[in-house]
mmCIF file of C-alpha atoms in Angstrom:
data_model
loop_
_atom_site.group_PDB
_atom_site.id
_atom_site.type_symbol
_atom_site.label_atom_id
_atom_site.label_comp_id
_atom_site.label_asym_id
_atom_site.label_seq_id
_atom_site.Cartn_x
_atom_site.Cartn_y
_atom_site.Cartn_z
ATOM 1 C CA UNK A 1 214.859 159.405 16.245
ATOM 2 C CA UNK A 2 211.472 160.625 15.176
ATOM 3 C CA UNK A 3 211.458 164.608 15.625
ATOM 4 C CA UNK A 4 209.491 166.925 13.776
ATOM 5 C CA UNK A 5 210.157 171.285 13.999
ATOM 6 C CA UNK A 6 208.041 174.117 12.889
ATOM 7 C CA UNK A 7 208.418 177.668 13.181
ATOM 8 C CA UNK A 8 205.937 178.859 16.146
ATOM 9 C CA UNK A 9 204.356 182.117 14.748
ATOM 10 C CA UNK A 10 203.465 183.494 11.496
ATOM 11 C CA UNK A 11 201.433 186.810 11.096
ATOM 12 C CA UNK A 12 200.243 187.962 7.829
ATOM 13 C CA UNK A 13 197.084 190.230 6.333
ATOM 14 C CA UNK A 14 193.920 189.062 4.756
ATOM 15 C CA UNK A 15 194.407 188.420 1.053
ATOM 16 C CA UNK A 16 198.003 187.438 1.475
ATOM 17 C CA UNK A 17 199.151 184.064 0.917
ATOM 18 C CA UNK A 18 200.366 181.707 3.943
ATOM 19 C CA UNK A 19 203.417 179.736 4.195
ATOM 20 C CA UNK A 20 203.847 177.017 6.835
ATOM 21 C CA UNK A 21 207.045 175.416 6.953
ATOM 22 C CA UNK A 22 207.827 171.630 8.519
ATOM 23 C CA UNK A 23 211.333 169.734 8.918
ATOM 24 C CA UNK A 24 211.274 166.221 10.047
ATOM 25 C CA UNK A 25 213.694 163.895 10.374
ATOM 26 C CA UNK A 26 212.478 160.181 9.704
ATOM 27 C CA UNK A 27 213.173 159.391 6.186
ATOM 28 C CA UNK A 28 210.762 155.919 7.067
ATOM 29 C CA UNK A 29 208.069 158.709 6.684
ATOM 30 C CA UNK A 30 204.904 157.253 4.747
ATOM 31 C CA UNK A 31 202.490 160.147 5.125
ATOM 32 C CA UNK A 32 202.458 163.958 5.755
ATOM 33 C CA UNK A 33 199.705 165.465 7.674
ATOM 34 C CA UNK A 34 198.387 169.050 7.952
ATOM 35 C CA UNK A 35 195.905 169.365 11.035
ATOM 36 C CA UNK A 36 194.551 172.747 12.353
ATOM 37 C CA UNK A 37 193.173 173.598 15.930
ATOM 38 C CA UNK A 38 191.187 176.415 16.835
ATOM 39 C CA UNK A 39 191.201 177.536 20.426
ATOM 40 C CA UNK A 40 189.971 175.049 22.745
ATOM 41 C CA UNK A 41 189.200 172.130 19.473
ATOM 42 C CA UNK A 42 190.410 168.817 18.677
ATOM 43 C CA UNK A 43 192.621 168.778 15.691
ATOM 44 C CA UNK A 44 190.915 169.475 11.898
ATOM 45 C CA UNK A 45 192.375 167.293 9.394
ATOM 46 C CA UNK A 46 193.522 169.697 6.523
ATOM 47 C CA UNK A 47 195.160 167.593 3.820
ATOM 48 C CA UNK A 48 198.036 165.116 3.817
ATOM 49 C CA UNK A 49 200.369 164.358 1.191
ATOM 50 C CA UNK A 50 201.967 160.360 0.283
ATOM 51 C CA UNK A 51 206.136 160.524 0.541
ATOM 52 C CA UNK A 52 206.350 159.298 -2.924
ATOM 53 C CA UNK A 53 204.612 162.914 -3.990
ATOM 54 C CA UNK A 54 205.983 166.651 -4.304
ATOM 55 C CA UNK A 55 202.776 168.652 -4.634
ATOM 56 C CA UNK A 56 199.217 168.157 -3.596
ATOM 57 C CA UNK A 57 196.581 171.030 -4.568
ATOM 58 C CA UNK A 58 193.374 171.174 -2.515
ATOM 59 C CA UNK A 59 191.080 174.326 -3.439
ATOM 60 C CA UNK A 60 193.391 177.183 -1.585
ATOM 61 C CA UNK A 61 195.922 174.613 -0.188
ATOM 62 C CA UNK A 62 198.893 173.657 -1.412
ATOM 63 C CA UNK A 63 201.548 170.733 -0.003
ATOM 64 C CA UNK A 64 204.840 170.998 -1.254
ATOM 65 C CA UNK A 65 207.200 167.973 -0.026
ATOM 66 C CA UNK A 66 210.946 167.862 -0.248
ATOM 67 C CA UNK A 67 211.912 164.300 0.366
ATOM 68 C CA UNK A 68 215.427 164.984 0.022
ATOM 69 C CA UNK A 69 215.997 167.487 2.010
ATOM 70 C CA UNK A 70 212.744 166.214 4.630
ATOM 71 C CA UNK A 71 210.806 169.490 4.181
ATOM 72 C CA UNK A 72 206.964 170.182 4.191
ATOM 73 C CA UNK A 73 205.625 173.380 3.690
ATOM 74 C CA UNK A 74 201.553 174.028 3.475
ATOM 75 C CA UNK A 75 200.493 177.344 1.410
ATOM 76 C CA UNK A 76 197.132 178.798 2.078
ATOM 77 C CA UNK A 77 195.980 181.012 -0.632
ATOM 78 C CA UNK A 78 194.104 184.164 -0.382
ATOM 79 C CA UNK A 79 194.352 183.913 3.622
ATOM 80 C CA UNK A 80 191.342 184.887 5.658
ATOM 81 C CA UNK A 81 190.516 186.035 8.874
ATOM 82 C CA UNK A 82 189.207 182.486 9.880
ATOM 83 C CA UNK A 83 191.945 180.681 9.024
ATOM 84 C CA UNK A 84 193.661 182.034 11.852
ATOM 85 C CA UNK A 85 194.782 178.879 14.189
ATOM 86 C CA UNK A 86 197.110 176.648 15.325
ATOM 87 C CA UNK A 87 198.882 174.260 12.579
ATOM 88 C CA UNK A 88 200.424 171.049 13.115
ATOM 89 C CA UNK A 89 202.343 168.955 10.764
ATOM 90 C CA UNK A 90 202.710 165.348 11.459
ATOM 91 C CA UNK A 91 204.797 162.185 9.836
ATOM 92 C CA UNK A 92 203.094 159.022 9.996
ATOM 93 C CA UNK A 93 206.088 156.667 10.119
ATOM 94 C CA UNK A 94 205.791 153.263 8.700
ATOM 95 C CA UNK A 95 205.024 149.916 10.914
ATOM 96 C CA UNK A 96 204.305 151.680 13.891
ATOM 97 C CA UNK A 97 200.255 150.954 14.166
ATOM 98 C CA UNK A 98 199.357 154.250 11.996
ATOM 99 C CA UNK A 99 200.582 156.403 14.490
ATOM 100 C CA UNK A 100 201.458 160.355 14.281
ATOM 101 C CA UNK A 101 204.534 162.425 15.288
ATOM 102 C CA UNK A 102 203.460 165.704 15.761
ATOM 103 C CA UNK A 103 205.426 169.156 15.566
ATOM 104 C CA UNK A 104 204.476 171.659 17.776
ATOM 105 C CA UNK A 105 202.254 173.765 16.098
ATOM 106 C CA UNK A 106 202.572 176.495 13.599
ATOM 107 C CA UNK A 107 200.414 180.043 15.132
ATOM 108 C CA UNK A 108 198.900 181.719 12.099
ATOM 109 C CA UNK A 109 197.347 185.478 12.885
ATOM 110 C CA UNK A 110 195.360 186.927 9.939
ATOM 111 C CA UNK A 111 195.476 190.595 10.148
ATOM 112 C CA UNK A 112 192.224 192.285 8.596
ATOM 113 C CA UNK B 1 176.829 164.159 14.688
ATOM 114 C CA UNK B 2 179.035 160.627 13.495
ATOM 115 C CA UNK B 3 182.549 161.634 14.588
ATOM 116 C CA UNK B 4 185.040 160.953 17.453
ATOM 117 C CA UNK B 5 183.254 162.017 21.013
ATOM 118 C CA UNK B 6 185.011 162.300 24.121
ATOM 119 C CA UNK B 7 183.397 163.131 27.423
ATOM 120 C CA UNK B 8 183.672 164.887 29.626
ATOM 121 C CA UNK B 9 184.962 168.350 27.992
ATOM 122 C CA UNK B 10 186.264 169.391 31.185
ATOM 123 C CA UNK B 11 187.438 167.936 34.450
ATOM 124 C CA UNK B 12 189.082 169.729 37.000
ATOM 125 C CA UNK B 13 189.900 167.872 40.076
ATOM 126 C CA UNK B 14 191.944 167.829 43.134
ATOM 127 C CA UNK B 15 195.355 166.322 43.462
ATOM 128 C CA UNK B 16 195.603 162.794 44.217
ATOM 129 C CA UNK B 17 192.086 162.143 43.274
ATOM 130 C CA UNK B 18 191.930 159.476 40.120
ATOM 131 C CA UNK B 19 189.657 160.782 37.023
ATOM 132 C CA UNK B 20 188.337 158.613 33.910
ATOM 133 C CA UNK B 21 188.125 159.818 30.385
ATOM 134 C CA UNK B 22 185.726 158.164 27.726
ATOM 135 C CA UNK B 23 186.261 158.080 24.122
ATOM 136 C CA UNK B 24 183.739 156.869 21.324
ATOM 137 C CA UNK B 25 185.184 156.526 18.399
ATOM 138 C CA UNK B 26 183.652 156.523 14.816
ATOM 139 C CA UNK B 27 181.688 153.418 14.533
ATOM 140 C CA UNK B 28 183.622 151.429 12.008
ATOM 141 C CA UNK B 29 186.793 152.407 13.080
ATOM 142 C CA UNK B 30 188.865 149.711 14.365
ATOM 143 C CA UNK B 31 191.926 151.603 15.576
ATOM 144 C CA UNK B 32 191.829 153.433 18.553
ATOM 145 C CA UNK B 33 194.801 156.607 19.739
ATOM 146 C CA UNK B 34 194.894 158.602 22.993
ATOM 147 C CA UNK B 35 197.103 161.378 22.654
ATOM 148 C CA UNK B 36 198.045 164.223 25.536
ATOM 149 C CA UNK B 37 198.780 167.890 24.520
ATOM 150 C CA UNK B 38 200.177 170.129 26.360
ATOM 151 C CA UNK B 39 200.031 174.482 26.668
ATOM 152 C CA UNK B 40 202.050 175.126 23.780
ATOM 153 C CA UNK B 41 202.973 171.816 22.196
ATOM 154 C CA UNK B 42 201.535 168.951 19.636
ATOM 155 C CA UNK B 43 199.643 166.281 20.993
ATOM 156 C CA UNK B 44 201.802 163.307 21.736
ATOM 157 C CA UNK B 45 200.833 159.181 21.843
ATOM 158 C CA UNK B 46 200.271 158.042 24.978
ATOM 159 C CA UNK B 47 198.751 154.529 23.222
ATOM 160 C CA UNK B 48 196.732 152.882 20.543
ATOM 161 C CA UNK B 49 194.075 149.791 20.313
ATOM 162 C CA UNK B 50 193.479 147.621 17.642
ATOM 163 C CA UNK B 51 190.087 146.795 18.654
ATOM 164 C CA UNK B 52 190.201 145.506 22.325
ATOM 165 C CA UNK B 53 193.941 144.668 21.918
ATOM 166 C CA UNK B 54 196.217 147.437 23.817
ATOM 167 C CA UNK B 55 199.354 147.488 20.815
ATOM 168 C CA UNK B 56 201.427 149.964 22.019
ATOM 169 C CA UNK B 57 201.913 152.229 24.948
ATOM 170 C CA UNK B 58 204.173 155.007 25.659
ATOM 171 C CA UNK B 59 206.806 155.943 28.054
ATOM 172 C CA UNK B 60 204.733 159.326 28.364
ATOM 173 C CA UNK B 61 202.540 155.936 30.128
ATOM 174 C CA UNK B 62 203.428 155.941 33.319
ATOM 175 C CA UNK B 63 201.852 153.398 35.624
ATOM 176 C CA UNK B 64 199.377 155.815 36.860
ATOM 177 C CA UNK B 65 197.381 155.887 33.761
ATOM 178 C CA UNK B 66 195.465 152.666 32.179
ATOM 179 C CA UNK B 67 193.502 152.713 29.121
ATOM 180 C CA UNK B 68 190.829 149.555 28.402
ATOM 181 C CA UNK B 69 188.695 149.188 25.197
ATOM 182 C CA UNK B 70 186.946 145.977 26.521
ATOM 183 C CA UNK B 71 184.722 145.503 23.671
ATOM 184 C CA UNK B 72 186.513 147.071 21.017
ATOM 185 C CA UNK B 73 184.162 149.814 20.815
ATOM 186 C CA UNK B 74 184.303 152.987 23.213
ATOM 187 C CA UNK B 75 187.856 153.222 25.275
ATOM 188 C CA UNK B 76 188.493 154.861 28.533
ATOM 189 C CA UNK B 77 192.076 156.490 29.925
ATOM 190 C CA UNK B 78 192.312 156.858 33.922
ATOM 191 C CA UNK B 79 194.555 158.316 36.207
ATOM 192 C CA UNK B 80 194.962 157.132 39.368
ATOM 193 C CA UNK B 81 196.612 159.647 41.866
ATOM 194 C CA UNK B 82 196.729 162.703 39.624
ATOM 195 C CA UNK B 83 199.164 165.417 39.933
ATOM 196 C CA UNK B 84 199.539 168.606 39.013
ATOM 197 C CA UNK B 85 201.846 167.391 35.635
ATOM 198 C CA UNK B 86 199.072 165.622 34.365
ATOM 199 C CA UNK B 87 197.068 168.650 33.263
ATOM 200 C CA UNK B 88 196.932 168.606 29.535
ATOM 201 C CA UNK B 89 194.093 168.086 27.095
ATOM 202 C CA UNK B 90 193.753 164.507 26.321
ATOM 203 C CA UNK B 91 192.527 163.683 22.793
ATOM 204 C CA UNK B 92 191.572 160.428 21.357
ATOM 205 C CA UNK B 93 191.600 159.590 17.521
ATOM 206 C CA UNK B 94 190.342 156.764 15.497
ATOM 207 C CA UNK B 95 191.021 155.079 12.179
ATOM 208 C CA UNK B 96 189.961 152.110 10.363
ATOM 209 C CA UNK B 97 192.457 149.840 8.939
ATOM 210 C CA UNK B 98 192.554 146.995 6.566
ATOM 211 C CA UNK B 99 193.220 143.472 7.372
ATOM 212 C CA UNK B 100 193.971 142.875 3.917
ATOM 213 C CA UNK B 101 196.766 145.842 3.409
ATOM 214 C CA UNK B 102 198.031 145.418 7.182
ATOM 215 C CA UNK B 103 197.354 148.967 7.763
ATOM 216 C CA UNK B 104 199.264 150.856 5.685
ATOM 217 C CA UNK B 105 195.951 152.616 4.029
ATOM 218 C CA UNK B 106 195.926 155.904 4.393
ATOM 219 C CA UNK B 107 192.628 156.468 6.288
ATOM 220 C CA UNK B 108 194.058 159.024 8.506
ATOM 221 C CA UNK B 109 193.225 159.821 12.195
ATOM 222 C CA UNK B 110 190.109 161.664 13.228
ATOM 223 C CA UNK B 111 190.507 163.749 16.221
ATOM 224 C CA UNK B 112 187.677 164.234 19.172
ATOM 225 C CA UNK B 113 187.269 167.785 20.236
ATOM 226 C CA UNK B 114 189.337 166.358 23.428
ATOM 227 C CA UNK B 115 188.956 166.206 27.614
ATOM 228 C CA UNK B 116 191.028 169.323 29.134
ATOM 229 C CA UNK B 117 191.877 168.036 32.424
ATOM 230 C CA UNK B 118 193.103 171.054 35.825
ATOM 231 C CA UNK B 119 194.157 169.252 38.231
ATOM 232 C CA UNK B 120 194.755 171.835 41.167
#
């Protein structure tokens, strides 16, 4: 089935870097998506990354993707006080309408 | 202010009462997702449009809740009979799609800033 983890909390201090880590289980996985809520938001698409890549760079974010062993991980660079928020990774699995399997959401606390 | 807008931001309302939920997507978006999230967790489909056309529901779906996009343009999700389970924050997403690649373009979702329903 279609099941995707992430670690719930992850506290680290301004300036440090951010890792976000993502397992998921449907190898039929076309996209991966990075979205990020902020208390009482909809969800902020980040970046994504197509299953036939390893790396995407985006200004301070990085997507790493481990096909092989079905791993995401999102690195925020230089990590600010305003990045603190909920992340969510998501697959987008193909022929099924676009839809998105979400994890349950990564907690980031920046520490000044 | 062009992206996804859902109204109202809040509803709180009493048990057994039925609430409505409206969702206007962005304007050239064809594809149309209601998602519920609860304390804690990721969103998770409840259903998706492809214009008017109701594609896919899920079990999450129970007969209490209907979703219409009659003209293909703004959708609504209603509850009839709510209980207390059905508090979440409902967000809707759109996405355009196209005919000639059957979807599989990568336009991605676009979340509203959602409808947090209490029901008490």
């Amino acid at each position: 089935g279609e099941d995707v983890e992430q670690s719930l909390f992850l506290s680290v201090r301004e300036g440090d870097s951010s890792v976000i880590n993502c397992t998921y289980t449907d190898s039929s996985s076309t996209y991966l998506y990075w979205y990020k809520q902020e208390p009482g938001a909809g969800l902020q698409l980040l970046t994504y990354i197509f299953s036939n890549m390893d790396m995407k760079q985006d200004q301070r974010l990085t997507v790493l993707l481990n096909k092989k062993d079905k791993h995401l991980s999102l690195r925020i660079a230089d990590t600010q006080t305003g990045d603190s928020a909920i992340y969510f990774c998501a697959e987008r699995i193909g022929n099924q309408g676009g839809k998105l399997i979400f994890g349950q959401g990564t907690e980031l606390s920046v520490k000044p | 202010d062009t992206g996804v807008s859902q109204d109202p931001r809040h509803k709180i309302t009493k048990r057994g009462q039925n609430v409505t939920f409206r969702c206007d997507p962005i304007s050239e978006h064809n594809r149309l997702y209601w998602y519920r999230q609860t304390l804690g967790q990721g969103p998770e489909f409840l259903t998706y449009f492809q214009n008017e056309a109701q594609l896919e529901k899920s079990r999450l779906l129970s007969d209490r809740f209907s979703a219409e996009r009659p003209k293909g343009s703004f959708s609504t999700l209603e509850i009839q009979r709510t209980e207390q389970g059905d508090s979440a924050m409902y967000l809707c997403a759109s996405r355009e799609t196209s005919p000639r690649d059957r979807g599989q373009l990568n336009s991605p979702l676009h979340f509203g800033n959602g409808t947090r329903l209490t029901v008490t």
